[in-house]
Short mmCIF file of C-alpha atoms in Angstrom, two decimals:
data_model
loop_
_atom_site.label_atom_id
_atom_site.label_comp_id
_atom_site.label_asym_id
_atom_site.label_seq_id
_atom_site.Cartn_x
_atom_site.Cartn_y
_atom_site.Cartn_z
CA MET A 166 14.65 -59.04 48.19
CA ALA A 167 14.16 -58.23 44.53
CA THR A 168 13.06 -54.77 43.57
CA THR A 169 10.43 -54.44 40.93
CA GLU A 170 10.79 -51.41 38.77
CA THR A 171 7.47 -49.87 37.84
CA THR A 172 7.63 -48.27 34.46
CA ASP A 173 5.17 -45.78 33.15
CA PRO A 174 3.69 -47.27 29.96
CA ARG A 175 3.29 -43.77 28.53
CA ALA A 176 7.04 -43.22 28.84
CA THR A 177 7.65 -46.45 26.94
CA LEU A 178 5.17 -45.46 24.26
CA ARG A 179 6.71 -41.99 23.86
CA GLY A 180 10.21 -43.49 23.74
CA GLY A 181 11.34 -42.50 20.17
CA LEU A 182 8.43 -40.28 19.28
CA PRO A 183 8.91 -36.56 18.82
CA ASP A 184 7.01 -34.16 21.04
CA ARG A 185 5.20 -32.77 18.00
CA TYR A 186 4.85 -33.81 14.38
CA LEU A 187 5.14 -31.10 11.73
CA THR A 188 2.24 -29.85 9.64
CA PRO A 189 2.42 -28.73 6.00
CA GLU A 190 2.15 -25.16 7.30
CA ASP A 191 5.27 -25.77 9.42
CA LEU A 192 7.17 -26.81 6.28
CA VAL A 193 6.00 -23.66 4.48
CA THR A 194 7.39 -21.58 7.34
CA MET A 195 10.62 -23.57 7.68
CA PHE A 196 11.51 -23.45 3.98
CA SER A 197 9.88 -20.10 3.07
CA LEU A 198 7.68 -21.77 0.48
CA PRO A 199 5.08 -19.80 -1.49
CA SER A 200 2.11 -21.84 -0.22
CA VAL A 201 0.92 -25.11 1.28
CA GLU A 202 0.11 -26.26 -2.24
CA THR A 203 3.87 -26.58 -2.85
CA VAL A 204 4.08 -29.15 -0.04
CA TYR A 205 1.14 -31.08 -1.50
CA GLN A 206 2.77 -31.01 -4.96
CA TRP A 207 5.98 -32.40 -3.47
CA ARG A 208 3.95 -35.21 -1.92
CA ARG A 209 2.15 -36.00 -5.19
CA LYS A 210 5.43 -36.02 -7.12
CA ARG A 211 7.22 -37.91 -4.30
CA ILE A 212 10.07 -35.40 -4.21
CA GLY A 213 9.61 -33.94 -0.72
CA PRO A 214 10.06 -35.37 2.76
CA SER A 215 7.96 -38.42 3.51
CA GLY A 216 4.78 -37.67 5.40
CA PHE A 217 1.87 -39.68 6.72
CA ARG A 218 -1.83 -39.21 7.28
CA VAL A 219 -3.52 -39.03 10.65
CA GLY A 220 -7.13 -39.20 9.62
CA LYS A 221 -7.48 -36.40 7.09
CA HIS A 222 -4.44 -34.49 8.34
CA LEU A 223 -0.96 -34.69 6.84
CA ARG A 224 1.96 -34.83 9.28
CA TYR A 225 5.74 -35.05 9.00
CA ASP A 226 8.23 -36.61 11.40
CA PRO A 227 10.90 -34.00 12.22
CA ALA A 228 13.61 -36.67 11.89
CA ALA A 229 12.39 -37.54 8.38
CA VAL A 230 12.44 -33.86 7.41
CA ARG A 231 16.00 -33.50 8.74
CA ALA A 232 17.07 -36.61 6.80
CA TRP A 233 15.47 -35.24 3.63
CA VAL A 234 17.28 -31.90 4.06
CA ALA A 235 20.59 -33.74 4.56
CA GLU A 236 19.91 -35.81 1.42
CA GLN A 237 19.16 -32.66 -0.58
CA SER A 238 22.39 -31.07 0.67
CA THR A 239 24.34 -34.16 -0.40
CA LEU A 240 22.75 -34.12 -3.85
CA THR A 241 23.49 -30.42 -4.26
CA ASP A 242 27.12 -30.87 -3.17
CA ALA A 243 27.58 -33.78 -5.60
CA ALA A 244 26.29 -31.78 -8.57
#
């Protein structure tokens, strides 16, 4: 007799997604930035972590932010 494994589709969907995406305000807090405008300037100049829009809201993947921080550390060490 073969067993059929029932999988929760929500578990499959959540499979590599973080529990919570970061907001620009989260980045201000994390990096002690002067204001949210700094985050928006980074986005316009394409020098900050990559973000994406959800409707009118800007969000950041925590893994992308970590990768950006690691890249900045590497650039600083190389200089």
